[in-house]
mmCIF file with all atom_site columns, C-alpha atoms in Angstrom:
data_model
loop_
_atom_site.group_PDB
_atom_site.id
_atom_site.type_symbol
_atom_site.label_atom_id
_atom_site.label_alt_id
_atom_site.label_comp_id
_atom_site.label_asym_id
_atom_site.label_entity_id
_atom_site.label_seq_id
_atom_site.pdbx_PDB_ins_code
_atom_site.Cartn_x
_atom_site.Cartn_y
_atom_site.Cartn_z
_atom_site.occupancy
_atom_site.B_iso_or_equiv
_atom_site.pdbx_formal_charge
_atom_site.auth_seq_id
_atom_site.auth_comp_id
_atom_site.auth_asym_id
_atom_site.auth_atom_id
_atom_site.pdbx_PDB_model_num
ATOM 1   C CA . UNK B 1 1   ? 16.538  12.795  13.459  1.00 0.00 ? 1   UNK B CA 1
ATOM 2   C CA . UNK B 1 2   ? 14.294  15.481  12.051  1.00 0.00 ? 2   UNK B CA 1
ATOM 3   C CA . UNK B 1 3   ? 11.707  16.868  14.458  1.00 0.00 ? 3   UNK B CA 1
ATOM 4   C CA . UNK B 1 4   ? 8.877   19.337  13.954  1.00 0.00 ? 4   UNK B CA 1
ATOM 5   C CA . UNK B 1 5   ? 7.024   21.108  16.740  1.00 0.00 ? 5   UNK B CA 1
ATOM 6   C CA . UNK B 1 6   ? 3.891   23.219  16.418  1.00 0.00 ? 6   UNK B CA 1
ATOM 7   C CA . UNK B 1 7   ? 3.277   26.107  18.773  1.00 0.00 ? 7   UNK B CA 1
ATOM 8   C CA . UNK B 1 8   ? 0.626   28.751  19.218  1.00 0.00 ? 8   UNK B CA 1
ATOM 9   C CA . UNK B 1 9   ? -2.578  29.594  21.087  1.00 0.00 ? 9   UNK B CA 1
ATOM 10  C CA . UNK B 1 10  ? -4.906  26.730  21.840  1.00 0.00 ? 10  UNK B CA 1
ATOM 11  C CA . UNK B 1 11  ? -7.974  28.959  21.896  1.00 0.00 ? 11  UNK B CA 1
ATOM 12  C CA . UNK B 1 12  ? -8.989  31.512  19.293  1.00 0.00 ? 12  UNK B CA 1
ATOM 13  C CA . UNK B 1 13  ? -12.156 33.608  19.200  1.00 0.00 ? 13  UNK B CA 1
ATOM 14  C CA . UNK B 1 14  ? -14.526 33.472  16.237  1.00 0.00 ? 14  UNK B CA 1
ATOM 15  C CA . UNK B 1 15  ? -13.700 35.974  13.459  1.00 0.00 ? 15  UNK B CA 1
ATOM 16  C CA . UNK B 1 16  ? -10.112 36.329  14.700  1.00 0.00 ? 16  UNK B CA 1
ATOM 17  C CA . UNK B 1 17  ? -6.910  35.028  13.115  1.00 0.00 ? 17  UNK B CA 1
ATOM 18  C CA . UNK B 1 18  ? -5.349  31.695  14.050  1.00 0.00 ? 18  UNK B CA 1
ATOM 19  C CA . UNK B 1 19  ? -1.540  31.836  14.109  1.00 0.00 ? 19  UNK B CA 1
ATOM 20  C CA . UNK B 1 20  ? 0.742   28.825  14.462  1.00 0.00 ? 20  UNK B CA 1
ATOM 21  C CA . UNK B 1 21  ? 4.468   28.292  14.110  1.00 0.00 ? 21  UNK B CA 1
ATOM 22  C CA . UNK B 1 22  ? 6.340   25.124  13.277  1.00 0.00 ? 22  UNK B CA 1
ATOM 23  C CA . UNK B 1 23  ? 9.923   24.842  14.513  1.00 0.00 ? 23  UNK B CA 1
ATOM 24  C CA . UNK B 1 24  ? 12.139  22.401  12.669  1.00 0.00 ? 24  UNK B CA 1
ATOM 25  C CA . UNK B 1 25  ? 15.098  20.792  14.411  1.00 0.00 ? 25  UNK B CA 1
ATOM 26  C CA . UNK B 1 26  ? 17.607  18.168  13.318  1.00 0.00 ? 26  UNK B CA 1
ATOM 27  C CA . UNK B 1 27  ? 17.643  19.511  9.770   1.00 0.00 ? 27  UNK B CA 1
ATOM 28  C CA . UNK B 1 28  ? 17.498  22.712  7.756   1.00 0.00 ? 28  UNK B CA 1
ATOM 29  C CA . UNK B 1 29  ? 14.287  24.217  6.494   1.00 0.00 ? 29  UNK B CA 1
ATOM 30  C CA . UNK B 1 30  ? 16.396  25.607  3.640   1.00 0.00 ? 30  UNK B CA 1
ATOM 31  C CA . UNK B 1 31  ? 17.081  22.156  2.218   1.00 0.00 ? 31  UNK B CA 1
ATOM 32  C CA . UNK B 1 32  ? 16.597  22.176  -1.517  1.00 0.00 ? 32  UNK B CA 1
ATOM 33  C CA . UNK B 1 33  ? 14.910  18.798  -1.506  1.00 0.00 ? 33  UNK B CA 1
ATOM 34  C CA . UNK B 1 34  ? 11.803  19.516  0.511   1.00 0.00 ? 34  UNK B CA 1
ATOM 35  C CA . UNK B 1 35  ? 8.712   21.607  0.869   1.00 0.00 ? 35  UNK B CA 1
ATOM 36  C CA . UNK B 1 36  ? 6.948   22.174  4.185   1.00 0.00 ? 36  UNK B CA 1
ATOM 37  C CA . UNK B 1 37  ? 3.248   21.893  4.834   1.00 0.00 ? 37  UNK B CA 1
ATOM 38  C CA . UNK B 1 38  ? 0.272   22.295  7.119   1.00 0.00 ? 38  UNK B CA 1
ATOM 39  C CA . UNK B 1 39  ? -2.514  19.740  7.559   1.00 0.00 ? 39  UNK B CA 1
ATOM 40  C CA . UNK B 1 40  ? -5.440  19.780  9.960   1.00 0.00 ? 40  UNK B CA 1
ATOM 41  C CA . UNK B 1 41  ? -7.819  17.239  11.467  1.00 0.00 ? 41  UNK B CA 1
ATOM 42  C CA . UNK B 1 42  ? -11.113 18.180  13.141  1.00 0.00 ? 42  UNK B CA 1
ATOM 43  C CA . UNK B 1 43  ? -11.798 16.102  16.253  1.00 0.00 ? 43  UNK B CA 1
ATOM 44  C CA . UNK B 1 44  ? -12.898 12.608  15.272  1.00 0.00 ? 44  UNK B CA 1
ATOM 45  C CA . UNK B 1 45  ? -12.639 13.361  11.560  1.00 0.00 ? 45  UNK B CA 1
ATOM 46  C CA . UNK B 1 46  ? -10.233 12.956  8.659   1.00 0.00 ? 46  UNK B CA 1
ATOM 47  C CA . UNK B 1 47  ? -7.250  14.894  7.397   1.00 0.00 ? 47  UNK B CA 1
ATOM 48  C CA . UNK B 1 48  ? -7.392  18.094  5.335   1.00 0.00 ? 48  UNK B CA 1
ATOM 49  C CA . UNK B 1 49  ? -4.383  19.586  3.568   1.00 0.00 ? 49  UNK B CA 1
ATOM 50  C CA . UNK B 1 50  ? -4.040  23.345  4.074   1.00 0.00 ? 50  UNK B CA 1
ATOM 51  C CA . UNK B 1 51  ? -0.916  24.552  2.254   1.00 0.00 ? 51  UNK B CA 1
ATOM 52  C CA . UNK B 1 52  ? 2.700   23.859  1.299   1.00 0.00 ? 52  UNK B CA 1
ATOM 53  C CA . UNK B 1 53  ? 5.649   26.134  0.920   1.00 0.00 ? 53  UNK B CA 1
ATOM 54  C CA . UNK B 1 54  ? 9.310   26.179  -0.109  1.00 0.00 ? 54  UNK B CA 1
ATOM 55  C CA . UNK B 1 55  ? 11.986  27.964  1.887   1.00 0.00 ? 55  UNK B CA 1
ATOM 56  C CA . UNK B 1 56  ? 12.360  30.498  -0.920  1.00 0.00 ? 56  UNK B CA 1
ATOM 57  C CA . UNK B 1 57  ? 8.741   31.569  -0.429  1.00 0.00 ? 57  UNK B CA 1
ATOM 58  C CA . UNK B 1 58  ? 6.962   29.603  -3.144  1.00 0.00 ? 58  UNK B CA 1
ATOM 59  C CA . UNK B 1 59  ? 3.521   28.599  -1.847  1.00 0.00 ? 59  UNK B CA 1
ATOM 60  C CA . UNK B 1 60  ? 0.710   26.237  -2.790  1.00 0.00 ? 60  UNK B CA 1
ATOM 61  C CA . UNK B 1 61  ? -2.683  26.528  -1.135  1.00 0.00 ? 61  UNK B CA 1
ATOM 62  C CA . UNK B 1 62  ? -5.783  24.374  -0.832  1.00 0.00 ? 62  UNK B CA 1
ATOM 63  C CA . UNK B 1 63  ? -8.231  26.281  -3.051  1.00 0.00 ? 63  UNK B CA 1
ATOM 64  C CA . UNK B 1 64  ? -11.018 25.892  -0.497  1.00 0.00 ? 64  UNK B CA 1
ATOM 65  C CA . UNK B 1 65  ? -8.973  27.750  2.132   1.00 0.00 ? 65  UNK B CA 1
ATOM 66  C CA . UNK B 1 66  ? -6.784  29.970  -0.030  1.00 0.00 ? 66  UNK B CA 1
ATOM 67  C CA . UNK B 1 67  ? -8.686  33.191  0.624   1.00 0.00 ? 67  UNK B CA 1
ATOM 68  C CA . UNK B 1 68  ? -8.069  32.895  4.370   1.00 0.00 ? 68  UNK B CA 1
ATOM 69  C CA . UNK B 1 69  ? -4.615  31.298  4.580   1.00 0.00 ? 69  UNK B CA 1
ATOM 70  C CA . UNK B 1 70  ? -1.147  32.795  4.639   1.00 0.00 ? 70  UNK B CA 1
ATOM 71  C CA . UNK B 1 71  ? 2.002   30.756  5.177   1.00 0.00 ? 71  UNK B CA 1
ATOM 72  C CA . UNK B 1 72  ? 5.487   32.160  5.601   1.00 0.00 ? 72  UNK B CA 1
ATOM 73  C CA . UNK B 1 73  ? 9.000   31.062  6.461   1.00 0.00 ? 73  UNK B CA 1
ATOM 74  C CA . UNK B 1 74  ? 11.759  32.382  8.703   1.00 0.00 ? 74  UNK B CA 1
ATOM 75  C CA . UNK B 1 75  ? 14.919  30.581  7.646   1.00 0.00 ? 75  UNK B CA 1
ATOM 76  C CA . UNK B 1 76  ? 16.997  32.307  10.329  1.00 0.00 ? 76  UNK B CA 1
ATOM 77  C CA . UNK B 1 77  ? 14.886  30.593  12.993  1.00 0.00 ? 77  UNK B CA 1
ATOM 78  C CA . UNK B 1 78  ? 14.284  27.391  11.003  1.00 0.00 ? 78  UNK B CA 1
ATOM 79  C CA . UNK B 1 79  ? 10.562  27.995  11.321  1.00 0.00 ? 79  UNK B CA 1
ATOM 80  C CA . UNK B 1 80  ? 7.515   28.315  9.135   1.00 0.00 ? 80  UNK B CA 1
ATOM 81  C CA . UNK B 1 81  ? 4.144   29.705  10.070  1.00 0.00 ? 81  UNK B CA 1
ATOM 82  C CA . UNK B 1 82  ? 0.436   29.508  9.332   1.00 0.00 ? 82  UNK B CA 1
ATOM 83  C CA . UNK B 1 83  ? -2.163  32.218  9.612   1.00 0.00 ? 83  UNK B CA 1
ATOM 84  C CA . UNK B 1 84  ? -5.854  31.461  9.092   1.00 0.00 ? 84  UNK B CA 1
ATOM 85  C CA . UNK B 1 85  ? -8.159  34.448  9.188   1.00 0.00 ? 85  UNK B CA 1
ATOM 86  C CA . UNK B 1 86  ? -11.854 34.868  10.027  1.00 0.00 ? 86  UNK B CA 1
ATOM 87  C CA . UNK B 1 87  ? -12.033 31.594  11.907  1.00 0.00 ? 87  UNK B CA 1
ATOM 88  C CA . UNK B 1 88  ? -15.254 29.850  12.867  1.00 0.00 ? 88  UNK B CA 1
ATOM 89  C CA . UNK B 1 89  ? -16.049 26.782  14.934  1.00 0.00 ? 89  UNK B CA 1
ATOM 90  C CA . UNK B 1 90  ? -15.492 24.721  11.770  1.00 0.00 ? 90  UNK B CA 1
ATOM 91  C CA . UNK B 1 91  ? -11.789 25.574  12.009  1.00 0.00 ? 91  UNK B CA 1
ATOM 92  C CA . UNK B 1 92  ? -11.474 23.768  15.341  1.00 0.00 ? 92  UNK B CA 1
ATOM 93  C CA . UNK B 1 93  ? -8.955  21.016  14.696  1.00 0.00 ? 93  UNK B CA 1
ATOM 94  C CA . UNK B 1 94  ? -5.601  19.505  15.469  1.00 0.00 ? 94  UNK B CA 1
ATOM 95  C CA . UNK B 1 95  ? -3.122  21.331  13.251  1.00 0.00 ? 95  UNK B CA 1
ATOM 96  C CA . UNK B 1 96  ? -0.052  19.461  12.050  1.00 0.00 ? 96  UNK B CA 1
ATOM 97  C CA . UNK B 1 97  ? 3.063   20.713  10.344  1.00 0.00 ? 97  UNK B CA 1
ATOM 98  C CA . UNK B 1 98  ? 4.992   18.272  8.204   1.00 0.00 ? 98  UNK B CA 1
ATOM 99  C CA . UNK B 1 99  ? 7.827   17.891  5.714   1.00 0.00 ? 99  UNK B CA 1
ATOM 100 C CA . UNK B 1 100 ? 6.777   17.311  2.131   1.00 0.00 ? 100 UNK B CA 1
ATOM 101 C CA . UNK B 1 101 ? 8.775   15.141  -0.220  1.00 0.00 ? 101 UNK B CA 1
ATOM 102 C CA . UNK B 1 102 ? 8.061   16.515  -3.666  1.00 0.00 ? 102 UNK B CA 1
ATOM 103 C CA . UNK B 1 103 ? 7.664   19.776  -5.542  1.00 0.00 ? 103 UNK B CA 1
ATOM 104 C CA . UNK B 1 104 ? 4.501   21.704  -4.661  1.00 0.00 ? 104 UNK B CA 1
ATOM 105 C CA . UNK B 1 105 ? 2.773   18.394  -3.913  1.00 0.00 ? 105 UNK B CA 1
ATOM 106 C CA . UNK B 1 106 ? 4.044   15.082  -2.662  1.00 0.00 ? 106 UNK B CA 1
ATOM 107 C CA . UNK B 1 107 ? 3.848   12.976  0.454   1.00 0.00 ? 107 UNK B CA 1
ATOM 108 C CA . UNK B 1 108 ? 4.554   13.912  4.060   1.00 0.00 ? 108 UNK B CA 1
ATOM 109 C CA . UNK B 1 109 ? 7.342   11.917  5.673   1.00 0.00 ? 109 UNK B CA 1
ATOM 110 C CA . UNK B 1 110 ? 7.905   13.730  8.976   1.00 0.00 ? 110 UNK B CA 1
ATOM 111 C CA . UNK B 1 111 ? 5.094   15.194  11.080  1.00 0.00 ? 111 UNK B CA 1
ATOM 112 C CA . UNK B 1 112 ? 4.862   17.290  14.189  1.00 0.00 ? 112 UNK B CA 1
ATOM 113 C CA . UNK B 1 113 ? 2.850   15.929  17.105  1.00 0.00 ? 113 UNK B CA 1
ATOM 114 C CA . UNK B 1 114 ? 0.008   18.315  16.340  1.00 0.00 ? 114 UNK B CA 1
ATOM 115 C CA . UNK B 1 115 ? -1.599  21.080  18.334  1.00 0.00 ? 115 UNK B CA 1
ATOM 116 C CA . UNK B 1 116 ? -5.303  21.411  19.092  1.00 0.00 ? 116 UNK B CA 1
ATOM 117 C CA . UNK B 1 117 ? -6.794  24.773  18.286  1.00 0.00 ? 117 UNK B CA 1
ATOM 118 C CA . UNK B 1 118 ? -10.312 25.440  19.518  1.00 0.00 ? 118 UNK B CA 1
ATOM 119 C CA . UNK B 1 119 ? -12.376 28.285  18.098  1.00 0.00 ? 119 UNK B CA 1
ATOM 120 C CA . UNK B 1 120 ? -14.747 29.526  20.744  1.00 0.00 ? 120 UNK B CA 1
ATOM 121 C CA . UNK B 1 121 ? -15.780 32.730  22.417  1.00 0.00 ? 121 UNK B CA 1
ATOM 122 C CA . UNK R 2 1   ? -10.889 18.219  -6.796  1.00 0.00 ? 1   UNK R CA 1
ATOM 123 C CA . UNK R 2 2   ? -9.943  14.556  -6.787  1.00 0.00 ? 2   UNK R CA 1
ATOM 124 C CA . UNK R 2 3   ? -12.056 12.620  -4.307  1.00 0.00 ? 3   UNK R CA 1
ATOM 125 C CA . UNK R 2 4   ? -10.613 9.523   -2.659  1.00 0.00 ? 4   UNK R CA 1
ATOM 126 C CA . UNK R 2 5   ? -13.075 6.936   -1.375  1.00 0.00 ? 5   UNK R CA 1
ATOM 127 C CA . UNK R 2 6   ? -11.779 4.357   1.061   1.00 0.00 ? 6   UNK R CA 1
ATOM 128 C CA . UNK R 2 7   ? -13.443 1.037   1.781   1.00 0.00 ? 7   UNK R CA 1
ATOM 129 C CA . UNK R 2 8   ? -14.472 -0.482  4.005   1.00 0.00 ? 8   UNK R CA 1
ATOM 130 C CA . UNK R 2 9   ? -15.094 2.223   6.562   1.00 0.00 ? 9   UNK R CA 1
ATOM 131 C CA . UNK R 2 10  ? -14.354 -0.274  9.324   1.00 0.00 ? 10  UNK R CA 1
ATOM 132 C CA . UNK R 2 11  ? -12.555 -3.600  9.018   1.00 0.00 ? 11  UNK R CA 1
ATOM 133 C CA . UNK R 2 12  ? -12.711 -6.081  11.876  1.00 0.00 ? 12  UNK R CA 1
ATOM 134 C CA . UNK R 2 13  ? -10.005 -8.756  11.839  1.00 0.00 ? 13  UNK R CA 1
ATOM 135 C CA . UNK R 2 14  ? -7.917  -10.828 14.214  1.00 0.00 ? 14  UNK R CA 1
ATOM 136 C CA . UNK R 2 15  ? -4.150  -10.794 14.685  1.00 0.00 ? 15  UNK R CA 1
ATOM 137 C CA . UNK R 2 16  ? -2.470  -13.019 12.144  1.00 0.00 ? 16  UNK R CA 1
ATOM 138 C CA . UNK R 2 17  ? -5.138  -12.422 9.505   1.00 0.00 ? 17  UNK R CA 1
ATOM 139 C CA . UNK R 2 18  ? -4.598  -10.631 6.193   1.00 0.00 ? 18  UNK R CA 1
ATOM 140 C CA . UNK R 2 19  ? -5.990  -7.121  5.789   1.00 0.00 ? 19  UNK R CA 1
ATOM 141 C CA . UNK R 2 20  ? -6.940  -5.599  2.454   1.00 0.00 ? 20  UNK R CA 1
ATOM 142 C CA . UNK R 2 21  ? -7.844  -1.903  2.372   1.00 0.00 ? 21  UNK R CA 1
ATOM 143 C CA . UNK R 2 22  ? -9.055  -0.112  -0.731  1.00 0.00 ? 22  UNK R CA 1
ATOM 144 C CA . UNK R 2 23  ? -8.755  3.454   -1.989  1.00 0.00 ? 23  UNK R CA 1
ATOM 145 C CA . UNK R 2 24  ? -10.527 4.580   -5.159  1.00 0.00 ? 24  UNK R CA 1
ATOM 146 C CA . UNK R 2 25  ? -9.867  7.900   -6.880  1.00 0.00 ? 25  UNK R CA 1
ATOM 147 C CA . UNK R 2 26  ? -12.527 9.879   -8.734  1.00 0.00 ? 26  UNK R CA 1
ATOM 148 C CA . UNK R 2 27  ? -10.151 10.200  -11.697 1.00 0.00 ? 27  UNK R CA 1
ATOM 149 C CA . UNK R 2 28  ? -6.818  8.756   -12.679 1.00 0.00 ? 28  UNK R CA 1
ATOM 150 C CA . UNK R 2 29  ? -3.927  9.729   -10.426 1.00 0.00 ? 29  UNK R CA 1
ATOM 151 C CA . UNK R 2 30  ? -1.273  7.516   -12.044 1.00 0.00 ? 30  UNK R CA 1
ATOM 152 C CA . UNK R 2 31  ? 0.735   6.098   -9.120  1.00 0.00 ? 31  UNK R CA 1
ATOM 153 C CA . UNK R 2 32  ? 0.598   9.259   -7.001  1.00 0.00 ? 32  UNK R CA 1
ATOM 154 C CA . UNK R 2 33  ? -0.967  7.565   -4.001  1.00 0.00 ? 33  UNK R CA 1
ATOM 155 C CA . UNK R 2 34  ? 0.303   7.507   -0.424  1.00 0.00 ? 34  UNK R CA 1
ATOM 156 C CA . UNK R 2 35  ? -0.828  5.497   2.604   1.00 0.00 ? 35  UNK R CA 1
ATOM 157 C CA . UNK R 2 36  ? -0.573  6.619   6.236   1.00 0.00 ? 36  UNK R CA 1
ATOM 158 C CA . UNK R 2 37  ? -1.303  4.916   9.536   1.00 0.00 ? 37  UNK R CA 1
ATOM 159 C CA . UNK R 2 38  ? -2.684  6.907   12.457  1.00 0.00 ? 38  UNK R CA 1
ATOM 160 C CA . UNK R 2 39  ? -3.079  5.744   16.036  1.00 0.00 ? 39  UNK R CA 1
ATOM 161 C CA . UNK R 2 40  ? -5.150  7.617   18.646  1.00 0.00 ? 40  UNK R CA 1
ATOM 162 C CA . UNK R 2 41  ? -3.494  10.804  19.822  1.00 0.00 ? 41  UNK R CA 1
ATOM 163 C CA . UNK R 2 42  ? -0.651  10.483  17.326  1.00 0.00 ? 42  UNK R CA 1
ATOM 164 C CA . UNK R 2 43  ? 0.292   12.103  14.058  1.00 0.00 ? 43  UNK R CA 1
ATOM 165 C CA . UNK R 2 44  ? -0.077  10.083  10.873  1.00 0.00 ? 44  UNK R CA 1
ATOM 166 C CA . UNK R 2 45  ? 2.859   7.851   9.983   1.00 0.00 ? 45  UNK R CA 1
ATOM 167 C CA . UNK R 2 46  ? 4.010   7.427   6.397   1.00 0.00 ? 46  UNK R CA 1
ATOM 168 C CA . UNK R 2 47  ? 3.714   3.806   5.236   1.00 0.00 ? 47  UNK R CA 1
ATOM 169 C CA . UNK R 2 48  ? 3.673   3.650   1.448   1.00 0.00 ? 48  UNK R CA 1
ATOM 170 C CA . UNK R 2 49  ? 4.343   6.311   -1.190  1.00 0.00 ? 49  UNK R CA 1
ATOM 171 C CA . UNK R 2 50  ? 3.880   6.331   -4.950  1.00 0.00 ? 50  UNK R CA 1
ATOM 172 C CA . UNK R 2 51  ? 1.457   3.426   -4.587  1.00 0.00 ? 51  UNK R CA 1
ATOM 173 C CA . UNK R 2 52  ? 3.962   0.683   -3.811  1.00 0.00 ? 52  UNK R CA 1
ATOM 174 C CA . UNK R 2 53  ? 7.121   2.044   -2.183  1.00 0.00 ? 53  UNK R CA 1
ATOM 175 C CA . UNK R 2 54  ? 7.541   1.277   1.482   1.00 0.00 ? 54  UNK R CA 1
ATOM 176 C CA . UNK R 2 55  ? 8.827   4.156   3.569   1.00 0.00 ? 55  UNK R CA 1
ATOM 177 C CA . UNK R 2 56  ? 11.966  3.790   5.618   1.00 0.00 ? 56  UNK R CA 1
ATOM 178 C CA . UNK R 2 57  ? 11.526  1.460   8.578   1.00 0.00 ? 57  UNK R CA 1
ATOM 179 C CA . UNK R 2 58  ? 8.132   0.104   7.521   1.00 0.00 ? 58  UNK R CA 1
ATOM 180 C CA . UNK R 2 59  ? 7.847   -3.678  7.972   1.00 0.00 ? 59  UNK R CA 1
ATOM 181 C CA . UNK R 2 60  ? 7.615   -5.870  4.899   1.00 0.00 ? 60  UNK R CA 1
ATOM 182 C CA . UNK R 2 61  ? 4.130   -7.086  5.898   1.00 0.00 ? 61  UNK R CA 1
ATOM 183 C CA . UNK R 2 62  ? 2.833   -3.759  4.564   1.00 0.00 ? 62  UNK R CA 1
ATOM 184 C CA . UNK R 2 63  ? 2.518   -3.563  0.797   1.00 0.00 ? 63  UNK R CA 1
ATOM 185 C CA . UNK R 2 64  ? 0.761   -1.290  -1.656  1.00 0.00 ? 64  UNK R CA 1
ATOM 186 C CA . UNK R 2 65  ? -0.444  -1.821  -5.180  1.00 0.00 ? 65  UNK R CA 1
ATOM 187 C CA . UNK R 2 66  ? -2.520  -0.212  -7.889  1.00 0.00 ? 66  UNK R CA 1
ATOM 188 C CA . UNK R 2 67  ? -2.459  2.577   -10.428 1.00 0.00 ? 67  UNK R CA 1
ATOM 189 C CA . UNK R 2 68  ? -4.919  4.836   -12.162 1.00 0.00 ? 68  UNK R CA 1
ATOM 190 C CA . UNK R 2 69  ? -7.993  4.906   -9.926  1.00 0.00 ? 69  UNK R CA 1
ATOM 191 C CA . UNK R 2 70  ? -7.836  1.750   -7.806  1.00 0.00 ? 70  UNK R CA 1
ATOM 192 C CA . UNK R 2 71  ? -5.332  1.142   -5.041  1.00 0.00 ? 71  UNK R CA 1
ATOM 193 C CA . UNK R 2 72  ? -4.862  -1.423  -2.299  1.00 0.00 ? 72  UNK R CA 1
ATOM 194 C CA . UNK R 2 73  ? -2.963  -1.521  0.973   1.00 0.00 ? 73  UNK R CA 1
ATOM 195 C CA . UNK R 2 74  ? -2.312  -5.066  2.157   1.00 0.00 ? 74  UNK R CA 1
ATOM 196 C CA . UNK R 2 75  ? -1.091  -6.125  5.573   1.00 0.00 ? 75  UNK R CA 1
ATOM 197 C CA . UNK R 2 76  ? -0.079  -9.728  5.147   1.00 0.00 ? 76  UNK R CA 1
ATOM 198 C CA . UNK R 2 77  ? -0.347  -10.879 8.761   1.00 0.00 ? 77  UNK R CA 1
ATOM 199 C CA . UNK R 2 78  ? -1.743  -8.476  11.312  1.00 0.00 ? 78  UNK R CA 1
ATOM 200 C CA . UNK R 2 79  ? 0.261   -7.650  14.393  1.00 0.00 ? 79  UNK R CA 1
ATOM 201 C CA . UNK R 2 80  ? -1.430  -6.149  17.478  1.00 0.00 ? 80  UNK R CA 1
ATOM 202 C CA . UNK R 2 81  ? 0.197   -2.781  16.772  1.00 0.00 ? 81  UNK R CA 1
ATOM 203 C CA . UNK R 2 82  ? -1.365  -2.589  13.280  1.00 0.00 ? 82  UNK R CA 1
ATOM 204 C CA . UNK R 2 83  ? -4.848  -1.830  14.549  1.00 0.00 ? 83  UNK R CA 1
ATOM 205 C CA . UNK R 2 84  ? -5.313  1.830   13.711  1.00 0.00 ? 84  UNK R CA 1
ATOM 206 C CA . UNK R 2 85  ? -6.876  4.160   11.154  1.00 0.00 ? 85  UNK R CA 1
ATOM 207 C CA . UNK R 2 86  ? -5.419  4.161   7.649   1.00 0.00 ? 86  UNK R CA 1
ATOM 208 C CA . UNK R 2 87  ? -5.632  7.084   5.237   1.00 0.00 ? 87  UNK R CA 1
ATOM 209 C CA . UNK R 2 88  ? -4.791  7.331   1.571   1.00 0.00 ? 88  UNK R CA 1
ATOM 210 C CA . UNK R 2 89  ? -3.635  10.604  0.005   1.00 0.00 ? 89  UNK R CA 1
ATOM 211 C CA . UNK R 2 90  ? -3.193  11.676  -3.618  1.00 0.00 ? 90  UNK R CA 1
ATOM 212 C CA . UNK R 2 91  ? -0.724  14.199  -4.979  1.00 0.00 ? 91  UNK R CA 1
ATOM 213 C CA . UNK R 2 92  ? -1.769  14.264  -8.611  1.00 0.00 ? 92  UNK R CA 1
ATOM 214 C CA . UNK R 2 93  ? -3.857  17.417  -8.300  1.00 0.00 ? 93  UNK R CA 1
ATOM 215 C CA . UNK R 2 94  ? -3.358  19.459  -5.133  1.00 0.00 ? 94  UNK R CA 1
ATOM 216 C CA . UNK R 2 95  ? -3.450  17.139  -2.126  1.00 0.00 ? 95  UNK R CA 1
ATOM 217 C CA . UNK R 2 96  ? -6.518  15.329  -0.868  1.00 0.00 ? 96  UNK R CA 1
ATOM 218 C CA . UNK R 2 97  ? -7.030  12.536  1.637   1.00 0.00 ? 97  UNK R CA 1
ATOM 219 C CA . UNK R 2 98  ? -9.489  9.697   1.832   1.00 0.00 ? 98  UNK R CA 1
ATOM 220 C CA . UNK R 2 99  ? -11.887 9.559   4.773   1.00 0.00 ? 99  UNK R CA 1
ATOM 221 C CA . UNK R 2 100 ? -10.018 6.703   6.418   1.00 0.00 ? 100 UNK R CA 1
ATOM 222 C CA . UNK R 2 101 ? -10.491 3.013   7.187   1.00 0.00 ? 101 UNK R CA 1
ATOM 223 C CA . UNK R 2 102 ? -10.571 1.944   10.809  1.00 0.00 ? 102 UNK R CA 1
ATOM 224 C CA . UNK R 2 103 ? -8.900  -1.424  11.329  1.00 0.00 ? 103 UNK R CA 1
ATOM 225 C CA . UNK R 2 104 ? -10.179 -2.867  14.584  1.00 0.00 ? 104 UNK R CA 1
ATOM 226 C CA . UNK R 2 105 ? -9.576  -6.049  16.513  1.00 0.00 ? 105 UNK R CA 1
ATOM 227 C CA . UNK R 2 106 ? -12.287 -8.642  16.043  1.00 0.00 ? 106 UNK R CA 1
#
């Protein structure tokens, strides 16, 4: 059974960079059939897609966040990561990693449990 | 950006009743529409993809229909565990989500 687990600081200061890692177990991140993505959800609000990537490094970003987002992959650790720079309180959210069925875009069939990141001084 | 509008915002029904949730796209997205269920404190769960395909392990009481701009998620007979928030998502142009429909017990 595929499992994804987000990890990283739960508190980030305004203007700093948010960094999260997603560890994939029960399957290979290098599978040719899937992309991997990040989605976030502010408390009490809806879902917002952040970015997707392929294990080879191909990436696809939400245009509204593209200038601040970097995603990367470490196939040796079966992990992929998210960095979001210049954060503000508006970036406070539960951040999910997920597996994407599709090429560049698609639907998410496996999700991590999510990790709450609060932006506050 | 393709905007997805879900209606109603809240739907109050009783167990055993039929639920009909709507998702309307701001432009045609063919059949590239996905439905998720989310319960409090949990990650979203994939229900339906490509408008009408049930995901693995999803009960047959869940069905999806539609194409173009208008889509429907139907739950034929509500079980107690079905009360949750439902989101639609399109993959035609980037990825966007609807704002959600809360299905609550009447």
